[in-house]
Short mmCIF file of C-alpha atoms in Angstrom, two decimals:
data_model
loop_
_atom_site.label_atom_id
_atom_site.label_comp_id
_atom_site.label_asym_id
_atom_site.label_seq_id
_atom_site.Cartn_x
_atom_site.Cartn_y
_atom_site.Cartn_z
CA UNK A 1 76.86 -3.32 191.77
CA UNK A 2 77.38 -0.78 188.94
CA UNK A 3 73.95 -1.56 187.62
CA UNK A 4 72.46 -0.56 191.06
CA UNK A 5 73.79 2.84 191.23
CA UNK A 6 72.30 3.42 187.74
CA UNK A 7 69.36 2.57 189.06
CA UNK A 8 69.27 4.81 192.07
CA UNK A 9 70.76 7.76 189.98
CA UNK A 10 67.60 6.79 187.68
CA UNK A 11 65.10 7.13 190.49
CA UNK A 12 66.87 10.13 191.59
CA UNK A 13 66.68 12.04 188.12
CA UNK A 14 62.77 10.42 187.70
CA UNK A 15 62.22 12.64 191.11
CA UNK A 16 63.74 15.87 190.23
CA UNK A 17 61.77 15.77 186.93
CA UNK A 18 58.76 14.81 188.80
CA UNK A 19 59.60 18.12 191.22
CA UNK A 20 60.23 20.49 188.17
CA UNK A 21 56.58 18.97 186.13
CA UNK A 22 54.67 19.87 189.36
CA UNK A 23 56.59 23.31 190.27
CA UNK A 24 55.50 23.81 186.59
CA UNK A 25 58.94 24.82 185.66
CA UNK A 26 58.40 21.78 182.66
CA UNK A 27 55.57 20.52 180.78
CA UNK A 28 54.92 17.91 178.60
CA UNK A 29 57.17 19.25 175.81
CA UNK A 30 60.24 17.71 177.49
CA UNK A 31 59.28 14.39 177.58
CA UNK A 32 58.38 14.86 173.90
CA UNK A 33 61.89 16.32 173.62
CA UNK A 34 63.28 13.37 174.86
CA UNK A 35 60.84 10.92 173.31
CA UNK A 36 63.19 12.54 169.94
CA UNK A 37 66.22 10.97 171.26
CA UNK A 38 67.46 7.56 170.04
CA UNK A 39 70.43 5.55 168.88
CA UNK A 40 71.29 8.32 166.12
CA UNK A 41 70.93 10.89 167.96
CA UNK A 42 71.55 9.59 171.76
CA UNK A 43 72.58 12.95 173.18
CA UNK A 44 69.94 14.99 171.41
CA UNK A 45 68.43 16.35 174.64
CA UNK A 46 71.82 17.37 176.15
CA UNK A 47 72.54 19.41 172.58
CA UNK A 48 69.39 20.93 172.59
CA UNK A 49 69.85 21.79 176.47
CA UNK A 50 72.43 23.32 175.90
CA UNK A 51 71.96 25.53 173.01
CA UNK A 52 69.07 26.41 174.67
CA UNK A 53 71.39 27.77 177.61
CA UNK A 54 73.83 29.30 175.24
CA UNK A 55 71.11 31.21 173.19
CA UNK A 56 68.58 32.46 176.22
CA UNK A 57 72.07 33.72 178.50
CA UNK A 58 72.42 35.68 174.77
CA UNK A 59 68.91 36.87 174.90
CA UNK A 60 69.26 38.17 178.74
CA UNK A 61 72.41 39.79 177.99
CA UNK A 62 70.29 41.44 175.22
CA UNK A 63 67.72 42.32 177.07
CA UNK A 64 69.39 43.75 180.00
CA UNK A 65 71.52 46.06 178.10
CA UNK A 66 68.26 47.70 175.99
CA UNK A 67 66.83 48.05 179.59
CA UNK A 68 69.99 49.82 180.87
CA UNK A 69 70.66 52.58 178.14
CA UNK A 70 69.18 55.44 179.72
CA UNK A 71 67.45 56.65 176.28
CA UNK A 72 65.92 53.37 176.13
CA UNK A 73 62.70 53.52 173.52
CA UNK A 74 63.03 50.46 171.16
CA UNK A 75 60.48 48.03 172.77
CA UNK A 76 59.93 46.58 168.87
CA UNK A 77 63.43 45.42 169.64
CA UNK A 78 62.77 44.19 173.23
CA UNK A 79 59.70 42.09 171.81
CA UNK A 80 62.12 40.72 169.07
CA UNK A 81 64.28 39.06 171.57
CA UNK A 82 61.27 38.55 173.82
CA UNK A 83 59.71 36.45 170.71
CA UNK A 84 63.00 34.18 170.28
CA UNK A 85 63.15 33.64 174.31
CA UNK A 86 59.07 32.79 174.10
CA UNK A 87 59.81 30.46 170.99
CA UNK A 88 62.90 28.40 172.64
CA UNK A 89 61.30 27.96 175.46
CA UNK A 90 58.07 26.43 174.82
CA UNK A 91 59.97 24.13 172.35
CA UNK A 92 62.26 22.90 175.45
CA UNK A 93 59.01 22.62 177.40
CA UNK A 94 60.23 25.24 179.96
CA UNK A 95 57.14 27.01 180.75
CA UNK A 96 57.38 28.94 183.58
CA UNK A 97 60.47 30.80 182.04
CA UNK A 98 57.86 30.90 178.63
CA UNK A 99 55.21 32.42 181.15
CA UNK A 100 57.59 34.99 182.11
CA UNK A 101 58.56 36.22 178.82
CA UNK A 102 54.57 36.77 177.90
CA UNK A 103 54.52 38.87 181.06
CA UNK A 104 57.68 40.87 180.00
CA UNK A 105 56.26 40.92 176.44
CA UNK A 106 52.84 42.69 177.41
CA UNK A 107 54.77 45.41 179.70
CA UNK A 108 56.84 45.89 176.74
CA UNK A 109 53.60 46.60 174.37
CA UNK A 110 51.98 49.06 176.68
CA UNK A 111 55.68 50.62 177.09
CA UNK A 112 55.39 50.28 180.59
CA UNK A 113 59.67 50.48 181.46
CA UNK A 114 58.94 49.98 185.21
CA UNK A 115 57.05 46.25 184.43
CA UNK A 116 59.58 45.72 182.21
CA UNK A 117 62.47 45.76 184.49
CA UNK A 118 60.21 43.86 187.11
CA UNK A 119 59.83 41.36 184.37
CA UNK A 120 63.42 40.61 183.73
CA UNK A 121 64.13 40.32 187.44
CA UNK A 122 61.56 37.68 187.32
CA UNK A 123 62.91 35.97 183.77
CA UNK A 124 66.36 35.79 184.67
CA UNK A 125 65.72 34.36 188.58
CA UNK A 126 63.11 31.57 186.86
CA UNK A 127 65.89 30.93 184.00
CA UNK A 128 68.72 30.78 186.84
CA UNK A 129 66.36 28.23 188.62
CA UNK A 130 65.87 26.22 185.57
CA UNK A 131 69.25 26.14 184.31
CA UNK A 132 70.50 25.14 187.62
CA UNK A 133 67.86 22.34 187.94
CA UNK A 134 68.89 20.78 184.05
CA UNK A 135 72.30 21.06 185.08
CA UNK A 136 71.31 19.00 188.09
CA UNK A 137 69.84 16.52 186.10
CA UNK A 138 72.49 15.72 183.13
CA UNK A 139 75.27 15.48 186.02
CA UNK A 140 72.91 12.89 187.03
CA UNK A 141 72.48 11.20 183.90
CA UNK A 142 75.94 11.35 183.06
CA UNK A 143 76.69 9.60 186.66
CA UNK A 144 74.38 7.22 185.35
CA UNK A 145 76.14 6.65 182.18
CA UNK A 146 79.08 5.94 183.33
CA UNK A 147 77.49 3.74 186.23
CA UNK A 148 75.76 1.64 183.75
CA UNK A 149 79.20 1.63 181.70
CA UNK A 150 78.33 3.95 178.91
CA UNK A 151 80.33 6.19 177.09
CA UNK A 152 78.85 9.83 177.61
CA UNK A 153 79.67 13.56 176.35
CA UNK A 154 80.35 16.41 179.06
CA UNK A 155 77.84 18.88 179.51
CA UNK A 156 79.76 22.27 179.71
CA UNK A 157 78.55 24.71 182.31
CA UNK A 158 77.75 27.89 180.67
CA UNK A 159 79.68 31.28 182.42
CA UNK A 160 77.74 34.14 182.74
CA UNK A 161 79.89 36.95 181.79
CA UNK B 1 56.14 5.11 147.71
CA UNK B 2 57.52 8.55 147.82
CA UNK B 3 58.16 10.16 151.16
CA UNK B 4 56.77 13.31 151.35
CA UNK B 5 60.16 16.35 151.21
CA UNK B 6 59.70 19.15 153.99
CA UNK B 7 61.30 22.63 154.37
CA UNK B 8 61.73 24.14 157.99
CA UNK B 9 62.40 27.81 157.94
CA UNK B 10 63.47 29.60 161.08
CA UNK B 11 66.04 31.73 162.33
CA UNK B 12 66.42 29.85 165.61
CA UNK B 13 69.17 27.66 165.88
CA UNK B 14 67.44 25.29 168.52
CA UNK B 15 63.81 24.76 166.26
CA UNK B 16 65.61 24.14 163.05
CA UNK B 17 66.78 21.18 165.40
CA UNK B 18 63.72 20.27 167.07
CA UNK B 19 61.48 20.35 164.37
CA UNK B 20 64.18 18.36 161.81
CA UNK B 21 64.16 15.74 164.55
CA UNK B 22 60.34 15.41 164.24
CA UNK B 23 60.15 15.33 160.42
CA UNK B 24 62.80 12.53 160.99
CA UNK B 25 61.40 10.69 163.22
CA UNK B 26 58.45 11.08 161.14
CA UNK B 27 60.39 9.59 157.87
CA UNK B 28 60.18 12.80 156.11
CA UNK B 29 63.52 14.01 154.42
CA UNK B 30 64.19 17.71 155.21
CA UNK B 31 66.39 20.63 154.86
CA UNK B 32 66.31 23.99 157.30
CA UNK B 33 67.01 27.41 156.20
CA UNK B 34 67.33 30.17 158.10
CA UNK B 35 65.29 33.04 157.06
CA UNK B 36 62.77 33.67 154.46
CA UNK B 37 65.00 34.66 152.02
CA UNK B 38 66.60 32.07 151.59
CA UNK B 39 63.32 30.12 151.41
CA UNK B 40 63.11 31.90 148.13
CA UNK B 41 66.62 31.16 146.95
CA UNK B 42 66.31 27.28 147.89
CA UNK B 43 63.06 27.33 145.47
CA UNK B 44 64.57 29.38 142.70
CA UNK B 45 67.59 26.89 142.87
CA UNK B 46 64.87 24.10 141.35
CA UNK B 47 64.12 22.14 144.80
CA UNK B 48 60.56 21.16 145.36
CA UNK B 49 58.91 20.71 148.66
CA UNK B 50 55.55 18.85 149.69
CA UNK B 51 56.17 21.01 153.08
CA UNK B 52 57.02 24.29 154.49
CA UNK B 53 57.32 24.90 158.15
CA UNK B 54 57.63 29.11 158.21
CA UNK B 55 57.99 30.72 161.23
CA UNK B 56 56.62 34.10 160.92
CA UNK B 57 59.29 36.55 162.53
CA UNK B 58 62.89 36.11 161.01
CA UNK B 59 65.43 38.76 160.07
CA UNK B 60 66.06 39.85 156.42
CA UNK B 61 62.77 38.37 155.09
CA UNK B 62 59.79 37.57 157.92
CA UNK B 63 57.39 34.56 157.13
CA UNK B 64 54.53 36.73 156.09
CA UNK B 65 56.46 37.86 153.01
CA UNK B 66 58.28 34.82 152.38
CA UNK B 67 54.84 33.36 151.96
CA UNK B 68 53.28 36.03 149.84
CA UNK B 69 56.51 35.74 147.67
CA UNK B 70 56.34 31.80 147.19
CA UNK B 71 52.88 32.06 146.56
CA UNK B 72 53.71 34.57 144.09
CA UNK B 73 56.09 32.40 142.34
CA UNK B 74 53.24 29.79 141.91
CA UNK B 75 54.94 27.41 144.75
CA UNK B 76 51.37 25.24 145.40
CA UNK B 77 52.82 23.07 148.77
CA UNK B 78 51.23 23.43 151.97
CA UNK B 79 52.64 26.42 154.11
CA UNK B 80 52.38 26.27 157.52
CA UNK B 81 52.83 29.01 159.89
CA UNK B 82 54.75 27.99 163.51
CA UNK B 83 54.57 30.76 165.76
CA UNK B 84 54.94 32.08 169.24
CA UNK B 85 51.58 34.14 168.72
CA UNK B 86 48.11 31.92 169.20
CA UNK B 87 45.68 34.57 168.28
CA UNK B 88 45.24 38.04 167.13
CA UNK B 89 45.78 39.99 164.23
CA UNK B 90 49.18 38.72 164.44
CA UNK B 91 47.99 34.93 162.90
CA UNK B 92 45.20 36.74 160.44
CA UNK B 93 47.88 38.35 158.63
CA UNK B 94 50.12 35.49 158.44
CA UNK B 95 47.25 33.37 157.14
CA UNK B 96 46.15 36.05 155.00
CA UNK B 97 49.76 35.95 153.01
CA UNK B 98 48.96 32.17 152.08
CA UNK B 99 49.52 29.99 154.30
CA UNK B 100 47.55 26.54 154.39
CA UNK B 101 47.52 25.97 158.32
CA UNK B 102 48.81 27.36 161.45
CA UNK B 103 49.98 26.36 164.29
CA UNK B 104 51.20 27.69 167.85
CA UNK B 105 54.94 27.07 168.92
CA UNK B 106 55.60 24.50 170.21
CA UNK B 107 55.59 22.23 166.85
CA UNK B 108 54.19 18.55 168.47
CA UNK B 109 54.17 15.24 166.60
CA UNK B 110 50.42 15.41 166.96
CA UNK B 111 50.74 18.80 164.88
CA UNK B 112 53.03 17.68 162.58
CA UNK B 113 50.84 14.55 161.73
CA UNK B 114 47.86 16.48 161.33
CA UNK B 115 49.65 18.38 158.63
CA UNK B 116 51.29 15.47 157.07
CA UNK B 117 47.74 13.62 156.81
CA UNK B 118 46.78 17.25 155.29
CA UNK B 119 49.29 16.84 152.77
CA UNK B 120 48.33 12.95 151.86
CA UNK B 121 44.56 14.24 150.98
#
């Protein structure tokens, strides 16, 4: 019986990443990222996940507050934390948020402040999206855990301040 | 036979952990730094590496100079660049401090073969 449920949460999470590869929210670099994971390091994906949230909800913070100072001029700075969110994100395999940032990045390089702050209306609704999505996901996988009668860590939801 | 020793320098918390996965999944032993100063320091110590992963923009000391320093100091091992930049003069000057190869973030096993295979020849 418990075995069953594990294997309907598996079809379930097999769907939503099915969804997210052909939104093109993730590429192939996910399924490498969990291709990493194995018996010493079984909840490598979930870490990375989640420093990934903890790190990019830094970077928007950062980005948001350059954007807001009214004598805003440091775009070498914008393109700093622009680079890290570009970086992360293609090493998650989260390329439409990846997309984003080289959209933000080239309004930042022709100093164009009005693109910019299109740009990180755009960055932070695709990150929102993706975030939510994961989260989705590793409730799912830790339903299935736990279904299957495996121990599993808890994936803490990240606050926005 | 000896396993081949890597280096992975980068200020980002998340790639130091990716790409030490893949040189360990790979059966490479490796150590991570965080910027390209202490690239340097990790060398001067005495360590030896067959491998350096450098990503090219880190605080306190960037991968371009970090390279052109190690080079300077008569390290021989391949450098690699990993970057968020494919093209441009953005790569040409990272090459042009010394590296051996380059390649576009995000670091694959394919990649990291090719440069392993690189460092067998």
């Amino acid at each position: 019986m418990l075995g069953w449920g594990a294997d309907l949460l598996r079809a379930d999470m097999n769907r939503l990443l099915a969804l997210l590869f052909h939104q093109g929210v993730l590429d192939e670099q996910f399924l490498q990222l969990q291709q990493l994971q194995d018996d010493s390091s079984p909840n490598f994906v979930s870490e990375v996940i989640t420093i990934y949230f903890h790190e990019s909800e830094k970077l928007l913070r950062n980005l948001r507050a350059l954007l807001m100072d009214r004598e805003f001029s440091d775009y070498k700075k914008m393109e700093i934390h622009l680079n890290q969110f570009t970086g992360s994100s293609s090493s998650i395999g989260a390329r439409r948020v990846r997309n984003v940032c080289a959209a933000f990045r080239a309004a930042s390089e022709q100093n164009n402040l009005a693109g910019c702050f299109r740009a990180l209306e755009v960055l932070e609704h695709e990150y929102c999206y993706l975030k939510n999505k994961l989260h989705e996901y590793f409730q799912m996988e830790q339903q299935r855990a736990i279904a299957a009668g495996v121990r599993y860590p808890m994936m803490q939801q990240q606050q926005h301040n | 036979m000896v396993k081949p020793t890597a280096l992975v320098v980068d200020d980002n918390k998340l790639n130091r952990m990716i790409h030490g996965k893949l040189l360990d999944v790979l059966g490479i032993k490796n150590r991570a730094v965080e910027n390209g100063e202490e690239a340097i320091e990790v060398h001067l110590s005495g360590e030896k590496f067959d491998l350096i992963l450098m990503d090219r923009d880190m605080p306190v000391m960037n991968g371009i100079e970090a390279t052109k320093k190690l080079r300077a100091m008569g390290i021989k091992c391949m450098i690699a660049g990993i970057s968020s930049h494919s093209i441009g003069p953005e790569k040409e000057e990272f090459m042009e401090a010394g590296l051996d190869d380059y390649h576009e973030k995000p670091l694959t096993v394919a990649k990291l073969l090719s440069l392993v295979s690189k460092i067998k020849n």
